[in-house]
XYZ file of C-alpha atoms in Angstrom:
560
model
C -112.643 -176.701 -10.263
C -112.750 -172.805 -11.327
C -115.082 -172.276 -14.000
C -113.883 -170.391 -16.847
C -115.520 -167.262 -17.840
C -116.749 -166.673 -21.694
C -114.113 -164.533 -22.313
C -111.642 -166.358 -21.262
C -112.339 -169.383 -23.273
C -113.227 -166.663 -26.379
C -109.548 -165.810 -25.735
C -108.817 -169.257 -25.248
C -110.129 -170.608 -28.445
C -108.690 -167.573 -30.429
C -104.915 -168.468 -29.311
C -105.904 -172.067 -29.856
C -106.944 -171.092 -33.170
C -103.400 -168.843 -33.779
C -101.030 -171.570 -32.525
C -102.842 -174.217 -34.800
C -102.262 -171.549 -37.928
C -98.748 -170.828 -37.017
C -98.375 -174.629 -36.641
C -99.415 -175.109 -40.204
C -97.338 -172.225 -41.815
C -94.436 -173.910 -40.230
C -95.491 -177.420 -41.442
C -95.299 -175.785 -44.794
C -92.395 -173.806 -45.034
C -94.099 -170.375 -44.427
C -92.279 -167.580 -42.261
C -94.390 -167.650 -38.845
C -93.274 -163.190 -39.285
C -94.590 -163.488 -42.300
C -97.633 -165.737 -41.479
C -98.454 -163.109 -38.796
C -98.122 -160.441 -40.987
C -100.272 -161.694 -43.367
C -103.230 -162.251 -40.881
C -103.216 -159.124 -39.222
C -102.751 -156.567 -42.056
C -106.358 -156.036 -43.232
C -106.655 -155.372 -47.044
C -109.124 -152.409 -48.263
C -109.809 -152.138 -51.976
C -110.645 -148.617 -52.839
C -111.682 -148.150 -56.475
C -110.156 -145.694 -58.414
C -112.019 -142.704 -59.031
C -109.509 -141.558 -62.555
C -111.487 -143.162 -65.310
C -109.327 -145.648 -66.916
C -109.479 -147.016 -70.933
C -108.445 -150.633 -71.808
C -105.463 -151.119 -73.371
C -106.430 -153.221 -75.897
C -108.827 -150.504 -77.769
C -106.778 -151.303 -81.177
C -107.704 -154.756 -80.751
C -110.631 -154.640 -80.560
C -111.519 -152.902 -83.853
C -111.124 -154.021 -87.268
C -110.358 -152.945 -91.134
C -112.311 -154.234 -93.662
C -112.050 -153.196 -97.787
C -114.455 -150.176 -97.241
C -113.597 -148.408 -94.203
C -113.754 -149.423 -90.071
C -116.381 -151.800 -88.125
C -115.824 -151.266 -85.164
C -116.901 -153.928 -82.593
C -119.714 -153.321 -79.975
C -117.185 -152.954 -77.131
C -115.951 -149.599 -77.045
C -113.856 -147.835 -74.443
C -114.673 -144.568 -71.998
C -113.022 -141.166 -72.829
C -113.471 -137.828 -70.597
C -117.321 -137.112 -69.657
C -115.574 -133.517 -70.527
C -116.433 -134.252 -74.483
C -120.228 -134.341 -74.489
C -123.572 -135.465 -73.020
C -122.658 -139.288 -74.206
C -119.308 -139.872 -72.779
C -118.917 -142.972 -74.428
C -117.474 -142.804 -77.689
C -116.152 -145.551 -80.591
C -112.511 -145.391 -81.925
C -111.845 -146.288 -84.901
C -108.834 -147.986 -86.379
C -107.121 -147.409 -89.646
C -104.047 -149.100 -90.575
C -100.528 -147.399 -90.801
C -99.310 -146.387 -93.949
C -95.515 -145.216 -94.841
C -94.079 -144.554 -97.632
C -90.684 -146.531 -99.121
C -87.607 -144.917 -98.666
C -85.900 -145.544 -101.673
C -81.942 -147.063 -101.983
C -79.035 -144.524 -102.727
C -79.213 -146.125 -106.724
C -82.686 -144.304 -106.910
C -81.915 -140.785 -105.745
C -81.230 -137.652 -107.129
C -78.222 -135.336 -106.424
C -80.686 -133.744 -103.835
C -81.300 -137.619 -102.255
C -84.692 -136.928 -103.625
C -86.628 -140.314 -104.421
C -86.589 -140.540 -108.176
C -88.796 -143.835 -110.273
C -87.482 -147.013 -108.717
C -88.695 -149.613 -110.882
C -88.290 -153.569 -111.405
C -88.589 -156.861 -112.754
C -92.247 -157.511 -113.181
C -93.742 -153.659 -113.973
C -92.203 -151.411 -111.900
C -92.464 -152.330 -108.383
C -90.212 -152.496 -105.622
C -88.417 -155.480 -106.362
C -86.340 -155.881 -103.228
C -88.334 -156.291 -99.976
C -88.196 -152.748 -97.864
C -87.169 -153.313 -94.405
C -89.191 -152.342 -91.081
C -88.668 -148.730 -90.048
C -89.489 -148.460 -86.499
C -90.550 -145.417 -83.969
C -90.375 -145.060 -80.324
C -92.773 -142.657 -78.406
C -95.826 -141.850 -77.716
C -98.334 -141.885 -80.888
C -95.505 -143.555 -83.157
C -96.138 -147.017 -84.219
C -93.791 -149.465 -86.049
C -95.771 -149.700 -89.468
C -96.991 -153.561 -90.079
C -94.418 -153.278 -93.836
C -94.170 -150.546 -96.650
C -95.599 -150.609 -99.865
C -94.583 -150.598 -103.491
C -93.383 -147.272 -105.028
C -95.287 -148.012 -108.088
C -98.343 -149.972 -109.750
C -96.854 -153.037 -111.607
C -97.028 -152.788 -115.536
C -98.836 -149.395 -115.801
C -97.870 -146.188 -117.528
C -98.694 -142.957 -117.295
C -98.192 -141.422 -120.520
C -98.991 -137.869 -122.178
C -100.379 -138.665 -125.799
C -101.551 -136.770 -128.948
C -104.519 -134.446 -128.071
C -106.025 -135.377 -131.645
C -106.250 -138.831 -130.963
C -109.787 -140.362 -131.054
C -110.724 -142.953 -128.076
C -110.294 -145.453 -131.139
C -107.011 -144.341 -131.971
C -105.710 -144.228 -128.463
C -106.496 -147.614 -127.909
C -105.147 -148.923 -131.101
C -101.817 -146.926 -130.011
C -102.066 -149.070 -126.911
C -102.729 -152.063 -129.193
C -99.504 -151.604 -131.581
C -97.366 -151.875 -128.367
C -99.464 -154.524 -126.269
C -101.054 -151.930 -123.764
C -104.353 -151.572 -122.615
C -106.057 -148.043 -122.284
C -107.510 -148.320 -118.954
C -108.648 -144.739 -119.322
C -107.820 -141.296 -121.137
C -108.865 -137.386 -120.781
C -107.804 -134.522 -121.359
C -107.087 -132.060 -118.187
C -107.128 -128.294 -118.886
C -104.905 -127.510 -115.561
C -101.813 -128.591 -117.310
C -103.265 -128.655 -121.189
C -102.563 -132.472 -122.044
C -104.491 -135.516 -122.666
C -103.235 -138.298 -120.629
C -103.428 -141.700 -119.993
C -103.047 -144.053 -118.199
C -101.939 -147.796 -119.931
C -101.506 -151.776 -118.835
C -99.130 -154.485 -120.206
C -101.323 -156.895 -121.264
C -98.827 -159.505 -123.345
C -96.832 -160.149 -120.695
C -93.464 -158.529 -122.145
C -90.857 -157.317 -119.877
C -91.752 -153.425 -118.160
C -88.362 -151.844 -119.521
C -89.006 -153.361 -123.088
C -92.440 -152.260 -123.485
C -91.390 -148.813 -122.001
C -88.764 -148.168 -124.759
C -90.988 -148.934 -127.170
C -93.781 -147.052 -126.532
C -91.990 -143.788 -125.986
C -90.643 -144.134 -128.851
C -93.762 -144.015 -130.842
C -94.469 -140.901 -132.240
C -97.600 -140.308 -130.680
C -96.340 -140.238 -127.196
C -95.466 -136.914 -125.648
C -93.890 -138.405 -122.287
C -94.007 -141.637 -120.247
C -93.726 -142.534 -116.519
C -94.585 -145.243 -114.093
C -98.000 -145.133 -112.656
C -96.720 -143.741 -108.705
C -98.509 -145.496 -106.013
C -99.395 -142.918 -103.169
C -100.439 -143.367 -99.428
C -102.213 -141.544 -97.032
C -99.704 -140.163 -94.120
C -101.156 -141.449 -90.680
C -100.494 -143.758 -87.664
C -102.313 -145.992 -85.975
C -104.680 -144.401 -83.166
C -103.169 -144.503 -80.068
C -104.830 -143.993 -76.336
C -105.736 -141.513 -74.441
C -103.561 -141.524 -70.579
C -104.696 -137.920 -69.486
C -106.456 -134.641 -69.749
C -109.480 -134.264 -72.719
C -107.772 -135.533 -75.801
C -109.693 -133.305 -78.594
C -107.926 -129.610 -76.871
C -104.906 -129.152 -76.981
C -104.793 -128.772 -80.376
C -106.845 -125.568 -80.336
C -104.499 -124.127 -77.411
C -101.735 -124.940 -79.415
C -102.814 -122.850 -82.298
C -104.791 -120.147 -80.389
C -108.075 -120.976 -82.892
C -110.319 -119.629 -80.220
C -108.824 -116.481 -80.419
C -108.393 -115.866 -84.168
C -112.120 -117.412 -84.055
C -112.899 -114.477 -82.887
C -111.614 -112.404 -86.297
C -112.501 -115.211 -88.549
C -114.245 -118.966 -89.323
C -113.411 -118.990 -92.629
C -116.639 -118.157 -94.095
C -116.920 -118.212 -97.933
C -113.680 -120.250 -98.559
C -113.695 -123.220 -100.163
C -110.963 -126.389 -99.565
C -110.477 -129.007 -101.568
C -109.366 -132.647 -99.707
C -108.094 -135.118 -101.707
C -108.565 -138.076 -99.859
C -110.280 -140.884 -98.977
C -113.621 -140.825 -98.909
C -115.540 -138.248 -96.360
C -118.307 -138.900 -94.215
C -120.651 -136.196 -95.044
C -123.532 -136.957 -92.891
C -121.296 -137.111 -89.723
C -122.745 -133.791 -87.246
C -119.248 -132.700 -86.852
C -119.441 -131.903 -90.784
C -123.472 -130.968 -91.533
C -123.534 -128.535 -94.264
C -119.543 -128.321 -94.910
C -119.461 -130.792 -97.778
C -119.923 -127.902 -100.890
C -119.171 -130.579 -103.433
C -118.124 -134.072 -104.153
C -116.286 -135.822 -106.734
C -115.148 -139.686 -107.317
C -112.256 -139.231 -109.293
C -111.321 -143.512 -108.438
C -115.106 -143.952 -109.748
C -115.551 -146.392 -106.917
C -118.201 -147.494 -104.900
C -116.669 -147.982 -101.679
C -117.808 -145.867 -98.424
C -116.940 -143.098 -96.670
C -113.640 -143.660 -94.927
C -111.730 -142.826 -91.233
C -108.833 -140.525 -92.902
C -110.626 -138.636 -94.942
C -113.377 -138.053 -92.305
C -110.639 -137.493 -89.853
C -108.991 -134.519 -92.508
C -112.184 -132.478 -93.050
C -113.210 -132.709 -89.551
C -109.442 -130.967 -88.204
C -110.631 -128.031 -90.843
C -114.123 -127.784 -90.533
C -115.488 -129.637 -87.153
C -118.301 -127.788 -85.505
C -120.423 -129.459 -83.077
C -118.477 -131.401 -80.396
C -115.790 -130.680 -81.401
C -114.022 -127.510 -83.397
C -111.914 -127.423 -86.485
C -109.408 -124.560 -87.379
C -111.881 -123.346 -90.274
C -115.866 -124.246 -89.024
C -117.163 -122.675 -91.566
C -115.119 -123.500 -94.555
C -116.455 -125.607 -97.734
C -115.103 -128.626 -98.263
C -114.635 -130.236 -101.893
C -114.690 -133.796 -100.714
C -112.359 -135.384 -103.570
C -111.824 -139.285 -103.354
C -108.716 -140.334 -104.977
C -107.379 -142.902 -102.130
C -109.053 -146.442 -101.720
C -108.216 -149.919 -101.868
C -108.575 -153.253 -99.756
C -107.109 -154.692 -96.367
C -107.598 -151.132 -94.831
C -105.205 -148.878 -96.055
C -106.180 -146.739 -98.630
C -104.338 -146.002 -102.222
C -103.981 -143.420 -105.187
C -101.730 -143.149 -108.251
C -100.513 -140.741 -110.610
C -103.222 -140.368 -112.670
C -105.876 -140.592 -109.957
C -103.925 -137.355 -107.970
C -103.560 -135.580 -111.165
C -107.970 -136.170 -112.411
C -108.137 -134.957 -108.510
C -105.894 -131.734 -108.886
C -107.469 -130.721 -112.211
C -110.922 -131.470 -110.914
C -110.082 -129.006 -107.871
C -108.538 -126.507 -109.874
C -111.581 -126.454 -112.440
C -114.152 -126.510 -109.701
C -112.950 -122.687 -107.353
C -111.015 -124.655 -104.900
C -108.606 -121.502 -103.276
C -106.817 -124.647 -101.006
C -106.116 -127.917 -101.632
C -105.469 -130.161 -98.943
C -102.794 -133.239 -99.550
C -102.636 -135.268 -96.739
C -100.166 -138.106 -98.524
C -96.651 -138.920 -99.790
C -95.586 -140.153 -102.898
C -92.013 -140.129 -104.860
C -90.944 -137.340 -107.274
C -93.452 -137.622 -109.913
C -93.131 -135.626 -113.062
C -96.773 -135.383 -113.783
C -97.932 -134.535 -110.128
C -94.936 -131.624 -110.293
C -96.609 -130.095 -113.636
C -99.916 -130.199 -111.905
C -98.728 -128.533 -108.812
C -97.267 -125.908 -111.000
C -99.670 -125.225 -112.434
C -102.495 -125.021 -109.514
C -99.887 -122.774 -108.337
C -99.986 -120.147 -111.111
C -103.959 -119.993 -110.741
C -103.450 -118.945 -107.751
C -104.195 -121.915 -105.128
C -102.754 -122.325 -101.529
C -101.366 -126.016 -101.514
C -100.615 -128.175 -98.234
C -99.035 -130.862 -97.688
C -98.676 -133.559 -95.426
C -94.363 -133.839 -95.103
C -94.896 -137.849 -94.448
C -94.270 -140.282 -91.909
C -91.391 -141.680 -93.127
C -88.629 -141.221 -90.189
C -85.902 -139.141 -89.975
C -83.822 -140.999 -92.314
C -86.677 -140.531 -95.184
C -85.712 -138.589 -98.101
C -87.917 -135.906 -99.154
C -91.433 -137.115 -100.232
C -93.846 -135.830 -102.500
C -95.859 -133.311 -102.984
C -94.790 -131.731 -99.667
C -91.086 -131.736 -101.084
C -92.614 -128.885 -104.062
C -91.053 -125.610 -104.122
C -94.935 -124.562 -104.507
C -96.285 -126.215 -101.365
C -96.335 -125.735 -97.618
C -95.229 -129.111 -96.221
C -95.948 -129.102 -92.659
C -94.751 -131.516 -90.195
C -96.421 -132.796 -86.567
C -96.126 -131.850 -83.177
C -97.223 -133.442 -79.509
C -99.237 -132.040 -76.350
C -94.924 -131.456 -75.462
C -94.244 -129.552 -78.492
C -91.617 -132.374 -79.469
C -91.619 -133.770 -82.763
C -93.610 -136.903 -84.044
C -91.036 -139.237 -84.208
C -92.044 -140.803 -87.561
C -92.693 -136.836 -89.083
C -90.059 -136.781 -91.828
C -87.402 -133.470 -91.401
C -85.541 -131.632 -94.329
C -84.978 -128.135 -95.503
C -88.741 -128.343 -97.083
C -90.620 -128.016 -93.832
C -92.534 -124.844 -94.055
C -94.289 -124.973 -90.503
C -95.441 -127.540 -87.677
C -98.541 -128.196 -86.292
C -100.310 -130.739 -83.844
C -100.635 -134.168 -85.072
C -99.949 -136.403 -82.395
C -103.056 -138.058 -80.300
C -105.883 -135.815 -81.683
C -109.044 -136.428 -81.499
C -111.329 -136.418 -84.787
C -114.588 -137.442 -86.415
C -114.913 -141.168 -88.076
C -117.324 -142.772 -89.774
C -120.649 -143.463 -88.778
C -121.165 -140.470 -86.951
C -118.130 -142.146 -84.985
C -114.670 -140.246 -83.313
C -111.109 -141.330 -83.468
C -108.141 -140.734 -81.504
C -105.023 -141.048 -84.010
C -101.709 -139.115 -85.314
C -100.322 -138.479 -88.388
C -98.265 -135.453 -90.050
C -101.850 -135.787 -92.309
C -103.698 -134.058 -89.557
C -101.187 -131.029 -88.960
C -101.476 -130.269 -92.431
C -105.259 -129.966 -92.441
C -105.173 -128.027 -89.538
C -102.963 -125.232 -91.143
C -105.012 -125.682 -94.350
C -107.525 -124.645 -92.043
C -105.842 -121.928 -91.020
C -105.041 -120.949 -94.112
C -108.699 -120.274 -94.815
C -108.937 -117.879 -91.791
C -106.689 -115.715 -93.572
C -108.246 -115.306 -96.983
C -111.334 -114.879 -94.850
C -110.147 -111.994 -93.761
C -108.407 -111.122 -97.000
C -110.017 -113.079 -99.877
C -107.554 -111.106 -102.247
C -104.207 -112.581 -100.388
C -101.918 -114.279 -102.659
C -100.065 -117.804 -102.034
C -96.898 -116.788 -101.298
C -97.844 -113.731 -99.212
C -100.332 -116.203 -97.124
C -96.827 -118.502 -96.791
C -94.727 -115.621 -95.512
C -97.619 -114.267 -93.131
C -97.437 -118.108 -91.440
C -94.078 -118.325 -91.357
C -93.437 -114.764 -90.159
C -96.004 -115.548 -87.627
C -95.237 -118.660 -86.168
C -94.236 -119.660 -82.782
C -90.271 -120.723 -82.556
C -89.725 -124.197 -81.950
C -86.478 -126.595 -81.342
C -83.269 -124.333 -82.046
C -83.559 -120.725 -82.636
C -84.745 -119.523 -86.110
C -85.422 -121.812 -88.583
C -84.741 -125.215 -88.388
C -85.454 -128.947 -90.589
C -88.141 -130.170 -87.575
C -90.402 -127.779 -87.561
C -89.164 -125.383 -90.511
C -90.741 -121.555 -89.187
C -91.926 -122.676 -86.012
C -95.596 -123.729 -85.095
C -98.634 -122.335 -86.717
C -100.266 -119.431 -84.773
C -103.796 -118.698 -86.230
C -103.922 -115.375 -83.959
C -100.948 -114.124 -84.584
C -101.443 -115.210 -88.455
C -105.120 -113.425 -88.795
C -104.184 -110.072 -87.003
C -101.226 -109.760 -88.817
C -103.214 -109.874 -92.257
C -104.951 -106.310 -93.578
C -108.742 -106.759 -93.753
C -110.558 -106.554 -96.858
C -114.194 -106.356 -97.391
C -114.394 -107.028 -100.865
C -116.909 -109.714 -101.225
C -115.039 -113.361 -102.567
C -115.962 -113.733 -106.364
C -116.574 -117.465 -105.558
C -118.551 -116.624 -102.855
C -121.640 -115.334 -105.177
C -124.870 -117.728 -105.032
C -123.372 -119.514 -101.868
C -125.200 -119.736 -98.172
C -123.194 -119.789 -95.213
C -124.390 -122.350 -92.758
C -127.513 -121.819 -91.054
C -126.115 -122.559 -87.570
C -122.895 -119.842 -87.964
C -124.058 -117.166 -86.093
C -125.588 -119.542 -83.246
C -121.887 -121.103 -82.755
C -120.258 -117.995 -82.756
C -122.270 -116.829 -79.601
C -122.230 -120.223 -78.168
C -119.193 -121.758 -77.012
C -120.707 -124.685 -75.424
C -118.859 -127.745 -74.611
C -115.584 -126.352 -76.438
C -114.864 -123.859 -74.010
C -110.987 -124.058 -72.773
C -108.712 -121.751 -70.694
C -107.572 -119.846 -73.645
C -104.119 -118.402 -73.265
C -103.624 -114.639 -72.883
C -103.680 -112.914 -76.180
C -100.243 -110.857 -75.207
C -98.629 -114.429 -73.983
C -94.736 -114.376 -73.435
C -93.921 -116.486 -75.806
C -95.922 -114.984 -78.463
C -93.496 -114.716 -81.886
C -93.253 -110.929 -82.794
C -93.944 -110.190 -86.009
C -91.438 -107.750 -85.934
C -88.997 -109.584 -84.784
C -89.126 -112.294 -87.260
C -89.102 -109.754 -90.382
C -85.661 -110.847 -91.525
C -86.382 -114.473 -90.826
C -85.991 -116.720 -94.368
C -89.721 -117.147 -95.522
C -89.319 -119.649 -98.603
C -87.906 -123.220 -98.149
């Protein structure tokens, strides 16, 4: 017998080993093609060298009554940010504002007082409003247009504290507090049902009594936001500044010796990206709750300065809380917006930022007008109400520059409300901002374009401190780059907010700011200036195509 060699029976117990295989696929059903295929295609796993970020960040993080905690696992952004590329998000619940019925709106379809049974709350259940893309959440529900049972009311200036609450008494009220506010020269209240009665009773009543000047519901307010979405591409805190050309007007002005007042949630001021920025702070809820991811978020688009840069470094920041609550979200009222106005007005605020939306409110309007005729620059979120919102409040004022959000695309926030009000647009769609707890967030909101242009706002009287309001509107406007349909439209108003184009095309003048006397500028100014460090971008050219011309847009409508 020939003896087999050991290759042979190698090859012999290889096809031995094949046939028994392709026996067994057929035994079970399997294609013998496809059982061949399968064992001779070799699988190689390369990994992925694009740094990826889980899904589920949102889930991951939780709201509690006094701002984030955010859970040990936290998710990878771009290395490009800093020395620690790992960074926390933060998560802050969606807030948007009622629409209110067709019964409850002016001739304009503004929102007017929608109360009902049980104090003045929104007695029918608001439906859903959904968005669809990117950065546009469908909010978890809306909330109340008003605070159940309570009054705002103006009362006699010579009324003792006794007196006032014996007024409150006579009708079944309690005074839940009183003062007077010199920005609109009244002494107001605010008052509770306390017997039960029915809201439209009690209201007649006490408007009636002679001691009453004017009455309104006690407007609920919310901060104008969206849930943070995440990062796909590219180095999420950037495009904002491109967008706006803040490198290059940067290089005219930081906003030096000009002070902005946020109303707001409360502000982390021990976070780096705001050392030194916080000039002053006020309580005007009297709370005791922390510092909080929107307002931290707001004063770090104006005034970020370490890794990351806001459109006004080296602004001051009145940190005003007026928004808190439970269950995440954060609240304010009529009377808490108007102890915040008159508090900035009092203290040399020259902007005020309002990142929020509220109805028509006849109390907020005086207030506005009359932070207007002292001279202050007021922003406004325009809200994150939809298309289909009416116009919200205080953007919706004659006297303020609503401003509305923008992507990386230039396309329009979804949920960024429209109407003949815009004034400008600005990015507010996936940016990147400081939290908490020396924390960052990645989140969108018309909020955040607003800050940004209040920020930009500050460049200018920078460079002029003596500018007035409505010559700083009409220098943005004139100045802005054209967005959606030629001229001006109800997206994005003037266009988008240019802070180049805006500083150049305002005269320079030296004359030292009155409020600027006594004050320091931050000790590490001059280092940032000649250090770009880790914010350095490819900066568009400063003559770029599609640069709006001044000139060109002389005859373009300036006022809403």
């Amino acid at each position: 017998m020939m003896r087999k060699s050991g290759s042979q029976l190698r090859i012999g117990a290889y096809a031995s080993s094949v046939g028994v295989a392709l026996l067994l696929a057929a035994c079970l059903g399997i294609e013998v093609a496809h059982a061949q295929a399968i064992m001779r295609t070799p699988t190689i796993s390369v990994p992925s060298r694009v740094p990826t970020i889980s899904p589920n960040v949102a889930a991951r993080v939780m709201s509690v009554d006094h701002g984030p905690r955010v859970a040990p696992t936290t998710p990878h952004i771009s290395a490009r940010m800093a020395p620690n590329p790992v960074l926390p998000y933060a998560h802050y619940s969606p807030n948007l504002y009622p629409a209110c019925s067709a019964p409850y709106r002016d001739a304009d379809g503004e929102c007017l007082a929608q109360p009902s049974g049980g104090g003045g709350g929104a007695g029918k259940s608001a439906k859903k409003s959904t968005g669809k893309g990117r950065g546009n959440n469908t909010p978890v529900g809306v909330v109340s247009r008003t605070y159940a049972n309570e009054f705002v009311a103006e009362i006699d200036s010579a009324l003792s504290l006794t007196e006032a609450d014996e007024l409150a008494r006579r009708h079944g009220l309690a005074r839940i507090a009183s003062e007077n506010f010199p920005l609109i020269g009244a002494t107001v209240g605010l008052f509770r049902i306390t017997d039960g009665r029915p809201y439209e009773t009690v209201r007649r009543e006490f408007a009636a009594d002679g001691s009453v000047r004017s009455l309104q519901p006690n407007f609920r307010y919310v901060l104008q936001d969206q849930k943070p979405s995440v990062p796909t591409e590219g180095d999420p805190a950037q495009y904002a500044l491109s967008k706006l050309r803040l490198p290059q007007a940067h290089t005219l002005a930081h906003g030096a010796n000009v002070t902005v007042a946020v109303i707001d949630s409360g502000i982390d001021a021990k976070h780096p990206e705001l050392a030194n920025s916080i000039a002053d702070n006020f309580d005007a809820l009297g709370s005791s709750e922390g510092a909080h991811v929107h307002g931290t978020g707001i004063a770090g688009a104006i005034v970020a300065h370490a890794r990351l840069m806001g459109s006004a470094p080296e602004a001051r920041i009145i940190a005003i809380r007026a928004f808190g609550g439970t269950g995440g979200s954060a609240e304010s009222s009529s009377y808490i917006i108007l102890r915040s106005l008159n508090y900035a007005a009092e203290h040399g605020a020259q902007i005020v930022n309002m990142s929020f939306a509220g109805p028509k409110d006849a109390v907020i309007e005086r207030a506005i007008a009359a932070s207007a005729e002292r001279g202050l620059v007021l922003i406004a979120a325009a809200g994150n109400a939809g298309a289909k919102s009416p116009p919200l409040y205080p953007a919706a004022n004659p006297n303020v520059i609503a401003v509305s959000a923008t992507d990386q695309q230039d396309k329009l926030f979804t949920a960024s409300n429209r109407g003949n009000y815009i004034a400008l647009a600005a990015p507010g769609v996936d940016i990147f901002l400081p939290a908490p707890d020396g924390k960052y967030q990645m989140t969108s909101g018309t909020s955040f374009s607003a800050a940004y242009v209040s920020g930009v706002a500050a460049l200018l009287l920078e460079r002029n401190y003596t500018l007035k309001p409505e010559a700083l509107r009409m220098t943005l406007a004139k100045t802005a780059r054209d967005l959606g349909s030629p001229g001006r439209d109800d997206l994005y108003g003037d266009g988008e907010a240019d802070a180049f184009a805006a500083v150049m095309a305002v005269p320079v003048d030296s004359t030292t700011p009155v409020a600027a006397a006594g004050t320091t500028k931050r000790e590490d100014a001059g280092k940032r200036r000649d250090d770009p460090g880790i914010r350095a971008i490819a900066q568009p050219s400063l003559s770029s195509a599609d640069d709006k011309s001044t000139i060109s847009q002389v005859d373009r409508p300036a006022s809403r």
